[in-house]
mmCIF file of N, CA and C in Angstrom:
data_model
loop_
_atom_site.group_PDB
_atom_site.id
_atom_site.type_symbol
_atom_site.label_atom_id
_atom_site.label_comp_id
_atom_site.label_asym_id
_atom_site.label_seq_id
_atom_site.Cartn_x
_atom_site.Cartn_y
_atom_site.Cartn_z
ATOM 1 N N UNK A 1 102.953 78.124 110.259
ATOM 2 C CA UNK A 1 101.542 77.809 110.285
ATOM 3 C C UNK A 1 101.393 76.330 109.924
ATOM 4 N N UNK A 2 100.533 75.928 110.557
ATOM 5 C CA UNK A 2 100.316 73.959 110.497
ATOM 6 C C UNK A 2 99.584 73.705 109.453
ATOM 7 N N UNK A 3 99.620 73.027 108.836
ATOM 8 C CA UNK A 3 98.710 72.277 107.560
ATOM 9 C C UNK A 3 97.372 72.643 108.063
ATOM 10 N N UNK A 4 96.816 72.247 109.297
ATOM 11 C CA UNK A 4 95.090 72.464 109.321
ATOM 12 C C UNK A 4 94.740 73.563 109.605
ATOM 13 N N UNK A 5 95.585 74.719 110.115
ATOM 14 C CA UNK A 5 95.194 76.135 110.666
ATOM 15 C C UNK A 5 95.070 76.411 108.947
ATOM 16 N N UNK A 6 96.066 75.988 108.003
ATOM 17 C CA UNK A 6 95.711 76.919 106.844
ATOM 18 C C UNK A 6 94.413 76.637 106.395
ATOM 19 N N UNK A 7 94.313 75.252 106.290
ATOM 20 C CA UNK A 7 93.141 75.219 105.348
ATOM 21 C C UNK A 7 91.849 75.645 106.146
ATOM 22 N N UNK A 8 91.641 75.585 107.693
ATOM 23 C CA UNK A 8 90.892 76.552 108.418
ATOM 24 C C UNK A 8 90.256 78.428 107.812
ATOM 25 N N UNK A 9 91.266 78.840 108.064
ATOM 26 C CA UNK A 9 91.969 80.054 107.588
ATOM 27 C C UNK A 9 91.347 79.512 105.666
ATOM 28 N N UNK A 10 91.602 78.940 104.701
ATOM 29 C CA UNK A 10 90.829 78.857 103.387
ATOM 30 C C UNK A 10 89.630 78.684 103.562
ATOM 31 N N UNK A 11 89.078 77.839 104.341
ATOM 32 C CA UNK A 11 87.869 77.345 104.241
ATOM 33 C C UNK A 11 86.539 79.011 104.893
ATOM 34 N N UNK A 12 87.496 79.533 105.853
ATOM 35 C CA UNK A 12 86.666 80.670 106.308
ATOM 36 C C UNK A 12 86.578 81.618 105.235
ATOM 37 N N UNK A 13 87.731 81.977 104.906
ATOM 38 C CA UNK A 13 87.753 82.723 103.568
ATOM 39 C C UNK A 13 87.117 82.468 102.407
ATOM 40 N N UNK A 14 86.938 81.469 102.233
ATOM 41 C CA UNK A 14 86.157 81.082 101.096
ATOM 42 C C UNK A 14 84.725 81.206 101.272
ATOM 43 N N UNK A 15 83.980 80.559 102.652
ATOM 44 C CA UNK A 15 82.876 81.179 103.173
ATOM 45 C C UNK A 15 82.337 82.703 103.046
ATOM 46 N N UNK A 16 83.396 83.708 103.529
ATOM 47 C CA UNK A 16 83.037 84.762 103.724
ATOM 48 C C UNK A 16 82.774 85.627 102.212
ATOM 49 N N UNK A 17 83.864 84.969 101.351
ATOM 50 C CA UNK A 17 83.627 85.283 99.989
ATOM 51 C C UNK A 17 82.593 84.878 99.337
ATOM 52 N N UNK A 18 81.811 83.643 99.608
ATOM 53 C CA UNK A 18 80.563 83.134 99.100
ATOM 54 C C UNK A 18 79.297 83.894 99.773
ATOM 55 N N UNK A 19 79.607 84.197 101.018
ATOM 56 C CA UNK A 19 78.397 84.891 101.680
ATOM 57 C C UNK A 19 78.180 86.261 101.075
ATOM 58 N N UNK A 20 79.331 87.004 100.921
ATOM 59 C CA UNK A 20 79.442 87.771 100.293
ATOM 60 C C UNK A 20 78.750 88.266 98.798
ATOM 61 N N UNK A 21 78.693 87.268 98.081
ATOM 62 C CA UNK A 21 78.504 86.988 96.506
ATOM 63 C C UNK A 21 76.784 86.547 96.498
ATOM 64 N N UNK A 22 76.664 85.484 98.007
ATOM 65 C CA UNK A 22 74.962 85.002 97.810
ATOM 66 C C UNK A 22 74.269 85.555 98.575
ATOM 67 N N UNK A 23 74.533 86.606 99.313
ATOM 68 C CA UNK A 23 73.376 87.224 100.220
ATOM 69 C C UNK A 23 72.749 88.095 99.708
ATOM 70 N N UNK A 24 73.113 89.479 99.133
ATOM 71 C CA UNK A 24 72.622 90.244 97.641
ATOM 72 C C UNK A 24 71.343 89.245 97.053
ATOM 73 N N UNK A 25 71.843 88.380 96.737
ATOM 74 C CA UNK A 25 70.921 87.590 95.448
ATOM 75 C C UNK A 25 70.002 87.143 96.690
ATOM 76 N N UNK A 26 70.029 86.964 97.492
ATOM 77 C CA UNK A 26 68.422 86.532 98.516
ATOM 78 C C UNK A 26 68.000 87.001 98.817
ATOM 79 N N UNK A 27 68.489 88.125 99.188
ATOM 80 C CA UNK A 27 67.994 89.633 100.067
ATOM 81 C C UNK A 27 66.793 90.280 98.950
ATOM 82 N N UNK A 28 67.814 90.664 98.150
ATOM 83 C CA UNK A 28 66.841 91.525 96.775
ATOM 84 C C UNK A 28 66.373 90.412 95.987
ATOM 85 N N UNK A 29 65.616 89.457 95.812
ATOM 86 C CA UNK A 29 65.112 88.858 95.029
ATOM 87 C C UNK A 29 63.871 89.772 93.993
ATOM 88 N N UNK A 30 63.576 90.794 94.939
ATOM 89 C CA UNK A 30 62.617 91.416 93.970
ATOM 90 C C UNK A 30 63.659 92.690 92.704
ATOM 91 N N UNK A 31 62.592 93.014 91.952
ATOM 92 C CA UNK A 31 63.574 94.073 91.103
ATOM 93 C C UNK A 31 63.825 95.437 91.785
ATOM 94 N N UNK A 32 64.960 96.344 91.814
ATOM 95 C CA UNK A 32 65.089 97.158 92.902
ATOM 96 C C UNK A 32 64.135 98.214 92.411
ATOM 97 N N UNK A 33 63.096 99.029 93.123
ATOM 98 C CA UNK A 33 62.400 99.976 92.224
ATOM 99 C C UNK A 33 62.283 101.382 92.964
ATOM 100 N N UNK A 34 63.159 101.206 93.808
ATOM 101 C CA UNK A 34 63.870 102.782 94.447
ATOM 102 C C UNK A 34 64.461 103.624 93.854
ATOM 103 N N UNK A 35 64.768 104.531 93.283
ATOM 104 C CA UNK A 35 65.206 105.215 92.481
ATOM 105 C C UNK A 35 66.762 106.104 93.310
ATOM 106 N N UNK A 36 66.320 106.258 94.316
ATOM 107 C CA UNK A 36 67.274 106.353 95.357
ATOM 108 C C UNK A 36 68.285 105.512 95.296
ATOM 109 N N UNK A 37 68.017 103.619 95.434
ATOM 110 C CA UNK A 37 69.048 103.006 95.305
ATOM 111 C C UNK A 37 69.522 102.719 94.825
ATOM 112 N N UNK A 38 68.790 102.486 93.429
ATOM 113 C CA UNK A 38 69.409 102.154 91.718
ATOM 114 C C UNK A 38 70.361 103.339 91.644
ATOM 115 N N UNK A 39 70.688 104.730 92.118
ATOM 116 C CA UNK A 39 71.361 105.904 92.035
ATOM 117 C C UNK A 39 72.470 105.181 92.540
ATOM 118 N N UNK A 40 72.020 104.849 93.721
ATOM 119 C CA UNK A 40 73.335 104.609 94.785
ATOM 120 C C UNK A 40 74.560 103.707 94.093
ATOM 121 N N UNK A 41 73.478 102.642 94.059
ATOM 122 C CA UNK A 41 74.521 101.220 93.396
ATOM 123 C C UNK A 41 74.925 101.374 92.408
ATOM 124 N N UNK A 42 74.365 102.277 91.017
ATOM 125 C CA UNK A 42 74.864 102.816 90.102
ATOM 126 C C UNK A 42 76.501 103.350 89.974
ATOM 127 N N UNK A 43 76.481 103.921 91.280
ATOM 128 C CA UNK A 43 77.992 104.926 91.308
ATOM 129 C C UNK A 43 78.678 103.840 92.060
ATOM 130 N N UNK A 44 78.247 102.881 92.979
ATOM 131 C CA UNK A 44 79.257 102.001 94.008
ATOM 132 C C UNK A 44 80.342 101.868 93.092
ATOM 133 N N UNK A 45 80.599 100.945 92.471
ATOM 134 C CA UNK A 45 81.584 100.685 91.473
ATOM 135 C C UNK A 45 83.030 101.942 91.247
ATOM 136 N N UNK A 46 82.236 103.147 90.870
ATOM 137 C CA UNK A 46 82.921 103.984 90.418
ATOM 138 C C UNK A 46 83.887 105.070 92.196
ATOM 139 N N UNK A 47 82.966 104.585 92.837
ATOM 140 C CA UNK A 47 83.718 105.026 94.107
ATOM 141 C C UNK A 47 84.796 103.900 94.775
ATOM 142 N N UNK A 48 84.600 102.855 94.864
ATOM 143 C CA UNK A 48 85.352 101.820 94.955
ATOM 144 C C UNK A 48 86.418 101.591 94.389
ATOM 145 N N UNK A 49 86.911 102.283 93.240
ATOM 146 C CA UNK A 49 87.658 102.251 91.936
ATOM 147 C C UNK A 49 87.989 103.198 92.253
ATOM 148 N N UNK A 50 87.550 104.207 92.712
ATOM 149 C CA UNK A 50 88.429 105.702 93.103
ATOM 150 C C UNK A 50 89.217 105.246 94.843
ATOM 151 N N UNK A 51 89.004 104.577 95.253
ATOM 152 C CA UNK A 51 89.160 104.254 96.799
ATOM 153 C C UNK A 51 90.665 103.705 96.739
ATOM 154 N N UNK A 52 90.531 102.964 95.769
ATOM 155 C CA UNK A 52 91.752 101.995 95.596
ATOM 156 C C UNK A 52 92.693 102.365 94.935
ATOM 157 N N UNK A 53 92.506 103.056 94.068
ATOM 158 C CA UNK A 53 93.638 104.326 92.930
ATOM 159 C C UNK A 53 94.202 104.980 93.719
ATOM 160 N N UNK A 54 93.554 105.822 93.976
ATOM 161 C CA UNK A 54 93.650 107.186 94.137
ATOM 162 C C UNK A 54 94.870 107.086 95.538
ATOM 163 N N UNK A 55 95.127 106.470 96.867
ATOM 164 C CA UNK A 55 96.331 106.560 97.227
ATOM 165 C C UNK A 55 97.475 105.912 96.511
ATOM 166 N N UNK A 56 96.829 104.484 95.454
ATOM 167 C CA UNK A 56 98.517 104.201 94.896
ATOM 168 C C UNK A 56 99.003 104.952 94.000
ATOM 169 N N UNK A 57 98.240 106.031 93.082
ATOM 170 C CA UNK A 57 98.720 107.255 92.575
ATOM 171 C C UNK A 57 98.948 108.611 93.357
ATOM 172 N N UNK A 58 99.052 108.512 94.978
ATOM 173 C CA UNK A 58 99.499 109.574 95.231
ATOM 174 C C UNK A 58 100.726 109.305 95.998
ATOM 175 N N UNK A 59 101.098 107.909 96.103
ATOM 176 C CA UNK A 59 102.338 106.934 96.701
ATOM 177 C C UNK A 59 103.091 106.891 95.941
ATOM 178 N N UNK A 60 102.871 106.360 94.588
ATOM 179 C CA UNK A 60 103.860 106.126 93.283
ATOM 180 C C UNK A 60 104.902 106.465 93.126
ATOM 181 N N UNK A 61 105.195 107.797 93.107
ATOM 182 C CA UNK A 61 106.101 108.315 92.559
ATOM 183 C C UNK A 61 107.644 109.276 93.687
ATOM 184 N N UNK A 62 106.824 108.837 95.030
ATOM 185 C CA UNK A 62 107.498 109.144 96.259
ATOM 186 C C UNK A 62 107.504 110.844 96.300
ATOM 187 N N UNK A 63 106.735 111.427 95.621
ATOM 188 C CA UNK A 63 106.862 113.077 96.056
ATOM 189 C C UNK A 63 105.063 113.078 95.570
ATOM 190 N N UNK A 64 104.550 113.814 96.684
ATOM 191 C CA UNK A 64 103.214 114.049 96.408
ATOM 192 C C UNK A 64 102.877 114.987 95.022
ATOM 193 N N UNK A 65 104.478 115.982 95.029
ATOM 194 C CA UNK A 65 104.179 116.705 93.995
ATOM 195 C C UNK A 65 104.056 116.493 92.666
ATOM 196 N N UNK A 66 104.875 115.326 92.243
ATOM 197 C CA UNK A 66 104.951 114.803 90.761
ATOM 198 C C UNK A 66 103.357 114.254 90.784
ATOM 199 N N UNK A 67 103.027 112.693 91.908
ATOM 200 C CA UNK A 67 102.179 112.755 91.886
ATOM 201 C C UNK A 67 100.506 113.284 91.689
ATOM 202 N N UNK A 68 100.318 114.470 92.258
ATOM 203 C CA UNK A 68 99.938 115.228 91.913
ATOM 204 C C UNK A 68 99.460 116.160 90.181
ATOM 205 N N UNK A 69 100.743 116.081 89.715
ATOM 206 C CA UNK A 69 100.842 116.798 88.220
ATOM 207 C C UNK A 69 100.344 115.334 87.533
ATOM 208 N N UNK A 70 100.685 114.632 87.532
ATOM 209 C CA UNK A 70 100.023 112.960 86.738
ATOM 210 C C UNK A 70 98.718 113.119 87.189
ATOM 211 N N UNK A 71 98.033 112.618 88.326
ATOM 212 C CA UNK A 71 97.149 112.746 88.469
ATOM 213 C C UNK A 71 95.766 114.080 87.969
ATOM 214 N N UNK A 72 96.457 115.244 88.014
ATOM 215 C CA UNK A 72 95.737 116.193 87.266
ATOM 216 C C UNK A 72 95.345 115.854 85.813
ATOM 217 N N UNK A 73 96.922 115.765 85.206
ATOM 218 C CA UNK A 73 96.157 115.403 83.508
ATOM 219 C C UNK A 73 96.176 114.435 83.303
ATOM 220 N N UNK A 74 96.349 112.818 84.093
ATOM 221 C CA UNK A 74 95.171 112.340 84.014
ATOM 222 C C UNK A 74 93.721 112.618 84.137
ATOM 223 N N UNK A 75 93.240 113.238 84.920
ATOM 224 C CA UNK A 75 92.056 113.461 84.776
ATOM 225 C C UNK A 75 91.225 114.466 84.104
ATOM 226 N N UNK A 76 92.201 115.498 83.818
ATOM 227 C CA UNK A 76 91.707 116.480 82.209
ATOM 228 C C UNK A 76 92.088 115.629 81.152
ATOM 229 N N UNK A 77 92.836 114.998 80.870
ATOM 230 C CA UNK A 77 92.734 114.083 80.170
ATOM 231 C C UNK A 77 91.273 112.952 79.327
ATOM 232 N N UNK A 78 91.356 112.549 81.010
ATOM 233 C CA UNK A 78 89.932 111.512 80.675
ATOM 234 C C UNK A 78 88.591 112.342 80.543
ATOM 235 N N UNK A 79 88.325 113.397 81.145
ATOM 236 C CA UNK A 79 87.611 114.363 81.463
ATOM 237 C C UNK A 79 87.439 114.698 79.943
ATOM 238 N N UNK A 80 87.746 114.791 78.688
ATOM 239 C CA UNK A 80 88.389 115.446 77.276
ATOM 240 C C UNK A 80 87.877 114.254 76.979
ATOM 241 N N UNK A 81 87.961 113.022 76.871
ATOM 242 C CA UNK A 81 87.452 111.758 76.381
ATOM 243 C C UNK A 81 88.637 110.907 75.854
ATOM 244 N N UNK A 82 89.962 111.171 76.272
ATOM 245 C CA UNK A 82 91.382 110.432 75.580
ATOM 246 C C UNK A 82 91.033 108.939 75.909
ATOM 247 N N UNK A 83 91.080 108.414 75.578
ATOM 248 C CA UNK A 83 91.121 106.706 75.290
ATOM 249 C C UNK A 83 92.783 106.340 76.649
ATOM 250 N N UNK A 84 92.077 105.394 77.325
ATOM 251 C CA UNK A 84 93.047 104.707 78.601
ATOM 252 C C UNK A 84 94.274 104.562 77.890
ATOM 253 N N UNK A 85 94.960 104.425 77.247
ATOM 254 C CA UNK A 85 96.144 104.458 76.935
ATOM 255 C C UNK A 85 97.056 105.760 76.456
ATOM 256 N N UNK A 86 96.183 106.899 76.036
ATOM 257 C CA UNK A 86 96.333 107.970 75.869
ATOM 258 C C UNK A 86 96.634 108.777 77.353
ATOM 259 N N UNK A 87 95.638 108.643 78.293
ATOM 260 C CA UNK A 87 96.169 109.088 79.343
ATOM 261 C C UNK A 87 96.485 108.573 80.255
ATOM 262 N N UNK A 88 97.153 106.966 79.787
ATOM 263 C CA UNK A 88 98.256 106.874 80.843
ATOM 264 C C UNK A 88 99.590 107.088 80.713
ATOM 265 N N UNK A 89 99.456 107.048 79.668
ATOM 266 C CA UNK A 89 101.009 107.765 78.792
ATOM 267 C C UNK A 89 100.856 109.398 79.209
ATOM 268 N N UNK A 90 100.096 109.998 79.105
ATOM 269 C CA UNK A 90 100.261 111.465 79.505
ATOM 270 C C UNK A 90 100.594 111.799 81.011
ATOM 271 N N UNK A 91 99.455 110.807 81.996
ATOM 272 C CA UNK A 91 100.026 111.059 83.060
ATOM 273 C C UNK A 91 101.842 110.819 83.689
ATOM 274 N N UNK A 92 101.964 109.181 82.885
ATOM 275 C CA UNK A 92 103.340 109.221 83.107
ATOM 276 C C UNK A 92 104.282 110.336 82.687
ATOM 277 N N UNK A 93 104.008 111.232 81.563
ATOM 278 C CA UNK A 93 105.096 111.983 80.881
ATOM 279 C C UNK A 93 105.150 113.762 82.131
ATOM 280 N N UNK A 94 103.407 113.528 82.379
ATOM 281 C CA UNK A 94 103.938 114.646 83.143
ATOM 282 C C UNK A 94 104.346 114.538 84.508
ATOM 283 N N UNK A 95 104.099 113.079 85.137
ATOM 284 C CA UNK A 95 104.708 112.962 86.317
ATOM 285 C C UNK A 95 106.253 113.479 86.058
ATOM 286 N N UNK A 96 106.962 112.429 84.836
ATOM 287 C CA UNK A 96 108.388 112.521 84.698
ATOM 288 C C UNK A 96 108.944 114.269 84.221
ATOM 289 N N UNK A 97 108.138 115.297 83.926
ATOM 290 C CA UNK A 97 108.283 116.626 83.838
ATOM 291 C C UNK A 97 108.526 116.891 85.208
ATOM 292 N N UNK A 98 107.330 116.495 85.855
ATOM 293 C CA UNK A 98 107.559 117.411 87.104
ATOM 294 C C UNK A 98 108.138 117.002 87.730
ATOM 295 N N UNK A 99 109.281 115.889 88.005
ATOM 296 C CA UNK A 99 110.160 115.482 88.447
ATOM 297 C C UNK A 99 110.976 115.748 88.087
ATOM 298 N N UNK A 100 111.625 116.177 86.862
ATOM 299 C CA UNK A 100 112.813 117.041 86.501
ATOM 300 C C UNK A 100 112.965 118.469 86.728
ATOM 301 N N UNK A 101 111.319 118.787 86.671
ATOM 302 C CA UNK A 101 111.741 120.361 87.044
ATOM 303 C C UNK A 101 111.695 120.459 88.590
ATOM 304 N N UNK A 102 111.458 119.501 89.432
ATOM 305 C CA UNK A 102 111.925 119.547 90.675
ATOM 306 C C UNK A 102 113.142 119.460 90.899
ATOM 307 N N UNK A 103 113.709 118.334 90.360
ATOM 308 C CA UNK A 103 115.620 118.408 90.001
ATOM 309 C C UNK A 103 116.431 119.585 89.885
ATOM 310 N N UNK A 104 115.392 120.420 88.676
ATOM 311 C CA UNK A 104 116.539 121.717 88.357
ATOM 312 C C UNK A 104 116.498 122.769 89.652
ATOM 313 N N UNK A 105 115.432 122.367 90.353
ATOM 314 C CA UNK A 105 115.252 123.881 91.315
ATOM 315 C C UNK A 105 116.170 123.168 92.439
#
């Protein structure tokens, strides 16, 4: 790639990331008073965050099945109220269970 295609290629990117960030703020200048959408945008975040997890924890561990067992108590886990370090240590321990008892069979 040539010196000016990159910075082409930055300069668009950087655009699209700014358009991105300032169109929101012009669009809605008023306060949102839909109750409908304040719902919506409320959860965006939390679906977006599930979008992006949720296949590299079912990739991780190269068997859907271990995967799987982590992912469960992770989420009875968090579901219970364990503090993020609590159940990421749990999910790891039971991924690594159910990977041994896949071994023994």
């Amino acid at each position: 790639m040539t010196w000016p295609t990159y910075l082409l290629y930055l300069a668009v990117m950087a655009g699209v990331t700014y358009l991105i960030r300032m169109l929101p703020l012009t669009v809605f200048r008023r306060e949102i008073k839909s109750v409908f959408v304040k719902s919506f945008l409320h959860y965006v975040p939390y679906a977006v965050l599930a979008a992006m997890t949720i296949p590299g924890i079912l990739t991780s561990t190269g068997d859907i099945r271990t995967a799987l067992a982590g992912l469960v108590v992770a989420v009875v886990m968090a579901w219970r109220g364990c503090s993020l370090l609590t159940v990421a240590i749990g999910a790891c321990v039971a991924a690594a269970a159910a990977q041994g008892v896949l071994m023994l069979l």
